């Protein structure tokens, strides 16, 4: 490939709209604080992640994917970083970060049940 | 506090489109990736009308040396105040902003469903726009 050729940009836009029931995406900012808007976005993202994980719908289409890392294997020679494993882990880690943020912003926020189990398994030590 | 409600039609003077759940600051570490995202958003938003200003705030540089938890929290608060993680698009015409809201809210961007709202120029949510 020509190294001087302009890099082809991959578009991140998806075509179809996917609304979550009860969570409008076009919302009114009237009388609503920025913190509330941000918390709402966190809440919607958490619901979105939960749905993706539940439906096993989390591997992005080809054009949105970044290059795969070299394969890794466990002691039995099984691959440990398949596409499925990598993207699932990414969402689970994002969920932890979002819950942490939501708990900081809103003392009434109750973390989902998956969160506690997951937090233990993902963060053995820091 | 007031509950979050679906957008109404009575926003004649609101011409700033605010989009949430669209970008995550981690993507901005790489300059090329930031430029890509910027162009990608600019192109699409421009198809709904003339864009006066587009802002995708980036995090302030965090110095590792001073990376104790106190200054890290401070940096997070500054980022929050600067609108990091949000996307602001100011249109010349409020009609264009209205059209963009309808078209873009709920669309996915890198696998995230966009949450969108309209703000007026004097909005108290302090967009980083002049």
Tab-separated table of C-alpha atoms in Angstrom:
chain	number	residue	atom	x	y	z
A	1	UNK	CA	0.000	0.000	0.000
A	2	UNK	CA	1.109	3.556	-0.672
A	3	UNK	CA	2.170	5.049	2.678
A	4	UNK	CA	1.354	8.534	1.408
A	5	UNK	CA	-2.172	7.676	0.386
A	6	UNK	CA	-4.766	9.401	2.578
A	7	UNK	CA	-5.807	7.121	5.409
A	8	UNK	CA	-9.242	5.756	4.850
A	9	UNK	CA	-11.441	6.849	7.684
A	10	UNK	CA	-13.904	4.323	9.016
A	11	UNK	CA	-17.288	5.782	9.842
A	12	UNK	CA	-18.712	5.073	13.266
A	13	UNK	CA	-22.266	5.946	12.313
A	14	UNK	CA	-24.868	3.196	12.373
A	15	UNK	CA	-28.000	3.464	10.255
A	16	UNK	CA	-30.805	1.915	12.247
A	17	UNK	CA	-32.218	3.445	15.399
A	18	UNK	CA	-32.521	1.139	18.372
A	19	UNK	CA	-34.646	2.606	21.143
A	20	UNK	CA	-34.889	1.097	24.594
A	21	UNK	CA	-38.467	0.969	25.875
A	22	UNK	CA	-39.191	3.791	28.320
A	23	UNK	CA	-35.900	5.559	27.640
A	24	UNK	CA	-36.351	8.347	25.083
A	25	UNK	CA	-33.219	9.489	23.252
A	26	UNK	CA	-34.528	12.862	22.066
A	27	UNK	CA	-35.091	14.604	25.356
A	28	UNK	CA	-35.991	18.037	26.671
A	29	UNK	CA	-33.353	20.050	28.529
A	30	UNK	CA	-36.003	22.362	29.960
A	31	UNK	CA	-35.445	22.800	33.693
A	32	UNK	CA	-33.035	19.877	33.779
A	33	UNK	CA	-29.484	20.274	35.085
A	34	UNK	CA	-26.409	19.105	33.231
A	35	UNK	CA	-25.730	16.578	35.997
A	36	UNK	CA	-29.194	15.119	35.463
A	37	UNK	CA	-28.624	14.867	31.732
A	38	UNK	CA	-25.296	13.128	32.278
A	39	UNK	CA	-26.806	10.719	34.798
A	40	UNK	CA	-29.586	9.907	32.388
A	41	UNK	CA	-27.031	9.150	29.668
A	42	UNK	CA	-25.177	6.827	32.077
A	43	UNK	CA	-28.422	5.087	32.966
A	44	UNK	CA	-29.323	4.581	29.309
A	45	UNK	CA	-25.850	3.279	28.500
A	46	UNK	CA	-26.061	0.762	31.352
A	47	UNK	CA	-29.382	-0.502	30.022
A	48	UNK	CA	-27.858	-0.675	26.559
A	49	UNK	CA	-24.865	-2.688	27.788
A	50	UNK	CA	-27.106	-5.052	29.743
A	51	UNK	CA	-29.204	-5.665	26.670
A	52	UNK	CA	-26.203	-6.252	24.436
A	53	UNK	CA	-24.735	-8.764	26.885
A	54	UNK	CA	-28.061	-10.492	27.421
A	55	UNK	CA	-28.686	-10.863	23.683
A	56	UNK	CA	-25.072	-11.683	22.847
A	57	UNK	CA	-25.154	-8.730	20.498
A	58	UNK	CA	-21.869	-6.975	21.176
A	59	UNK	CA	-19.483	-7.721	18.336
A	60	UNK	CA	-19.365	-4.618	16.153
A	61	UNK	CA	-19.705	-4.895	12.383
A	62	UNK	CA	-16.479	-5.433	10.444
A	63	UNK	CA	-15.999	-1.793	9.447
A	64	UNK	CA	-16.180	-0.614	13.068
A	65	UNK	CA	-13.655	-3.112	14.351
A	66	UNK	CA	-10.053	-2.349	15.148
A	67	UNK	CA	-7.307	-4.831	14.206
A	68	UNK	CA	-7.343	-8.022	16.304
A	69	UNK	CA	-4.491	-8.508	18.778
A	70	UNK	CA	-2.279	-11.614	18.435
A	71	UNK	CA	-4.021	-14.706	19.803
A	72	UNK	CA	-3.362	-15.833	23.368
A	73	UNK	CA	-3.939	-19.347	24.719
A	74	UNK	CA	-4.513	-20.971	28.078
A	75	UNK	CA	-2.672	-24.018	29.477
A	76	UNK	CA	-4.895	-26.349	27.483
A	77	UNK	CA	-4.144	-24.617	24.224
A	78	UNK	CA	-7.555	-23.002	24.032
A	79	UNK	CA	-7.730	-19.487	22.712
A	80	UNK	CA	-8.416	-16.960	25.474
A	81	UNK	CA	-8.881	-13.739	23.547
A	82	UNK	CA	-11.442	-14.553	20.915
A	83	UNK	CA	-13.431	-11.660	19.515
A	84	UNK	CA	-16.358	-12.645	21.676
A	85	UNK	CA	-14.261	-12.693	24.856
A	86	UNK	CA	-12.620	-9.374	24.086
A	87	UNK	CA	-15.763	-7.413	23.309
A	88	UNK	CA	-17.682	-8.909	26.214
A	89	UNK	CA	-14.895	-7.982	28.589
A	90	UNK	CA	-14.798	-4.458	27.214
A	91	UNK	CA	-18.480	-3.932	27.924
A	92	UNK	CA	-18.217	-5.483	31.377
A	93	UNK	CA	-15.370	-3.142	32.229
A	94	UNK	CA	-17.291	-0.168	30.912
A	95	UNK	CA	-20.250	-1.204	33.048
A	96	UNK	CA	-18.083	-1.166	36.174
A	97	UNK	CA	-16.786	2.316	35.363
A	98	UNK	CA	-20.283	3.630	34.702
A	99	UNK	CA	-21.656	2.186	37.930
A	100	UNK	CA	-18.758	3.727	39.859
A	101	UNK	CA	-19.500	7.094	38.303
A	102	UNK	CA	-23.232	6.821	38.857
A	103	UNK	CA	-22.714	5.949	42.532
A	104	UNK	CA	-20.470	8.962	42.969
A	105	UNK	CA	-22.965	11.319	41.302
A	106	UNK	CA	-26.131	9.952	42.833
A	107	UNK	CA	-26.228	8.576	46.383
A	108	UNK	CA	-29.556	6.886	45.653
A	109	UNK	CA	-28.179	4.882	42.765
A	110	UNK	CA	-28.421	1.119	43.342
A	111	UNK	CA	-25.900	-0.927	41.356
A	112	UNK	CA	-27.218	-3.870	39.362
A	113	UNK	CA	-26.655	-7.355	40.864
A	114	UNK	CA	-24.200	-8.391	38.134
A	115	UNK	CA	-21.968	-5.553	39.175
A	116	UNK	CA	-20.836	-6.932	42.550
A	117	UNK	CA	-20.024	-10.405	41.244
A	118	UNK	CA	-18.265	-8.934	38.253
A	119	UNK	CA	-16.272	-6.444	40.254
A	120	UNK	CA	-14.854	-9.276	42.351
A	121	UNK	CA	-13.872	-11.378	39.358
A	122	UNK	CA	-12.422	-8.570	37.248
A	123	UNK	CA	-10.379	-6.743	39.824
A	124	UNK	CA	-8.477	-9.314	41.851
A	125	UNK	CA	-5.925	-6.757	42.999
A	126	UNK	CA	-4.901	-3.278	42.016
B	1	UNK	CA	-35.713	17.540	40.315
B	2	UNK	CA	-37.741	17.542	37.113
B	3	UNK	CA	-37.946	14.168	35.412
B	4	UNK	CA	-36.341	13.566	32.017
B	5	UNK	CA	-39.003	14.081	29.359
B	6	UNK	CA	-39.085	13.456	25.620
B	7	UNK	CA	-38.244	16.526	23.550
B	8	UNK	CA	-41.189	18.755	22.699
B	9	UNK	CA	-41.726	20.994	19.697
B	10	UNK	CA	-41.667	24.375	21.466
B	11	UNK	CA	-37.980	25.235	21.182
B	12	UNK	CA	-37.913	27.915	18.494
B	13	UNK	CA	-34.707	29.584	19.595
B	14	UNK	CA	-32.651	26.534	20.575
B	15	UNK	CA	-29.975	25.973	17.981
B	16	UNK	CA	-27.331	24.055	19.918
B	17	UNK	CA	-27.526	20.307	19.619
B	18	UNK	CA	-26.051	18.537	22.636
B	19	UNK	CA	-25.265	14.846	22.203
B	20	UNK	CA	-24.517	12.432	25.035
B	21	UNK	CA	-23.455	8.788	25.136
B	22	UNK	CA	-21.646	9.367	21.877
B	23	UNK	CA	-17.935	9.646	22.646
B	24	UNK	CA	-15.753	8.378	25.485
B	25	UNK	CA	-12.638	10.346	26.478
B	26	UNK	CA	-10.441	7.217	26.260
B	27	UNK	CA	-10.834	7.416	22.477
B	28	UNK	CA	-9.188	10.835	22.436
B	29	UNK	CA	-5.747	9.728	23.589
B	30	UNK	CA	-4.691	9.173	20.001
B	31	UNK	CA	-4.598	12.397	17.970
B	32	UNK	CA	-5.449	10.651	14.703
B	33	UNK	CA	-8.423	8.907	16.259
B	34	UNK	CA	-9.689	12.190	17.697
B	35	UNK	CA	-9.436	13.843	14.267
B	36	UNK	CA	-11.247	10.897	12.691
B	37	UNK	CA	-14.100	11.142	15.168
B	38	UNK	CA	-14.270	14.907	14.716
B	39	UNK	CA	-14.490	14.652	10.918
B	40	UNK	CA	-16.961	11.786	11.108
B	41	UNK	CA	-19.314	13.832	13.305
B	42	UNK	CA	-18.779	17.078	11.365
B	43	UNK	CA	-19.658	15.443	8.070
B	44	UNK	CA	-22.903	13.917	9.293
B	45	UNK	CA	-24.032	16.962	11.301
B	46	UNK	CA	-23.345	19.213	8.329
B	47	UNK	CA	-25.942	17.387	6.287
B	48	UNK	CA	-28.772	18.899	8.363
B	49	UNK	CA	-27.800	22.540	7.888
B	50	UNK	CA	-24.953	24.988	8.276
B	51	UNK	CA	-22.830	24.275	11.345
B	52	UNK	CA	-21.432	27.381	13.048
B	53	UNK	CA	-19.402	25.577	15.643
B	54	UNK	CA	-18.646	22.006	16.670
B	55	UNK	CA	-16.976	21.181	19.975
B	56	UNK	CA	-15.842	17.826	21.237
B	57	UNK	CA	-14.058	18.717	24.492
B	58	UNK	CA	-10.962	16.696	25.353
B	59	UNK	CA	-9.618	15.861	28.810
B	60	UNK	CA	-6.909	18.043	30.314
B	61	UNK	CA	-3.478	16.468	30.355
B	62	UNK	CA	-3.006	14.532	33.547
B	63	UNK	CA	0.512	14.589	34.835
B	64	UNK	CA	1.436	11.132	36.079
B	65	UNK	CA	3.940	12.569	38.520
B	66	UNK	CA	1.175	14.313	40.405
B	67	UNK	CA	-1.167	11.395	40.025
B	68	UNK	CA	-2.270	11.210	43.642
B	69	UNK	CA	-5.982	10.694	44.114
B	70	UNK	CA	-6.607	14.332	45.091
B	71	UNK	CA	-5.367	15.899	41.893
B	72	UNK	CA	-6.912	13.107	39.842
B	73	UNK	CA	-10.322	13.927	41.270
B	74	UNK	CA	-9.651	17.581	40.588
B	75	UNK	CA	-8.793	16.819	36.978
B	76	UNK	CA	-12.011	14.823	36.648
B	77	UNK	CA	-14.005	17.770	37.965
B	78	UNK	CA	-12.335	20.133	35.521
B	79	UNK	CA	-13.063	17.730	32.661
B	80	UNK	CA	-16.668	17.497	33.760
B	81	UNK	CA	-17.000	21.287	33.829
B	82	UNK	CA	-15.408	21.502	30.393
B	83	UNK	CA	-17.984	19.100	28.992
B	84	UNK	CA	-15.645	16.194	28.254
B	85	UNK	CA	-17.650	13.263	26.908
B	86	UNK	CA	-20.262	15.525	25.325
B	87	UNK	CA	-20.620	16.783	21.778
B	88	UNK	CA	-21.919	20.294	21.041
B	89	UNK	CA	-23.072	21.371	17.599
B	90	UNK	CA	-24.204	24.946	17.038
B	91	UNK	CA	-26.303	25.510	13.934
B	92	UNK	CA	-26.976	28.816	12.221
B	93	UNK	CA	-30.662	28.005	12.102
B	94	UNK	CA	-32.730	26.520	14.973
B	95	UNK	CA	-34.741	24.612	12.342
B	96	UNK	CA	-31.611	22.746	11.336
B	97	UNK	CA	-30.893	21.894	14.969
B	98	UNK	CA	-34.449	20.575	15.303
B	99	UNK	CA	-34.019	18.422	12.199
B	100	UNK	CA	-30.665	17.099	13.401
B	101	UNK	CA	-32.185	16.216	16.782
B	102	UNK	CA	-34.924	14.171	15.141
B	103	UNK	CA	-32.525	12.427	12.800
B	104	UNK	CA	-29.652	11.747	15.181
B	105	UNK	CA	-31.209	10.942	18.567
B	106	UNK	CA	-31.221	7.161	18.855
B	107	UNK	CA	-28.761	6.641	16.007
B	108	UNK	CA	-25.762	4.622	17.001
B	109	UNK	CA	-22.232	5.958	16.968
B	110	UNK	CA	-19.531	3.338	17.521
B	111	UNK	CA	-22.177	1.093	19.039
B	112	UNK	CA	-23.584	3.682	21.435
B	113	UNK	CA	-27.121	5.078	21.158
B	114	UNK	CA	-26.996	8.860	20.979
B	115	UNK	CA	-28.976	10.796	23.571
B	116	UNK	CA	-29.675	14.290	22.259
B	117	UNK	CA	-31.242	17.530	23.390
B	118	UNK	CA	-31.463	21.148	22.226
B	119	UNK	CA	-29.999	24.092	24.120
B	120	UNK	CA	-30.427	27.826	23.686
B	121	UNK	CA	-27.396	30.085	23.358
B	122	UNK	CA	-27.815	31.274	26.956
B	123	UNK	CA	-28.353	27.786	28.369
B	124	UNK	CA	-27.328	27.300	31.996
B	125	UNK	CA	-25.630	24.048	31.066
B	126	UNK	CA	-22.655	26.184	29.967
B	127	UNK	CA	-21.769	24.739	26.621
B	128	UNK	CA	-18.154	25.500	25.694
B	129	UNK	CA	-19.397	27.619	22.808
B	130	UNK	CA	-19.223	31.373	22.473
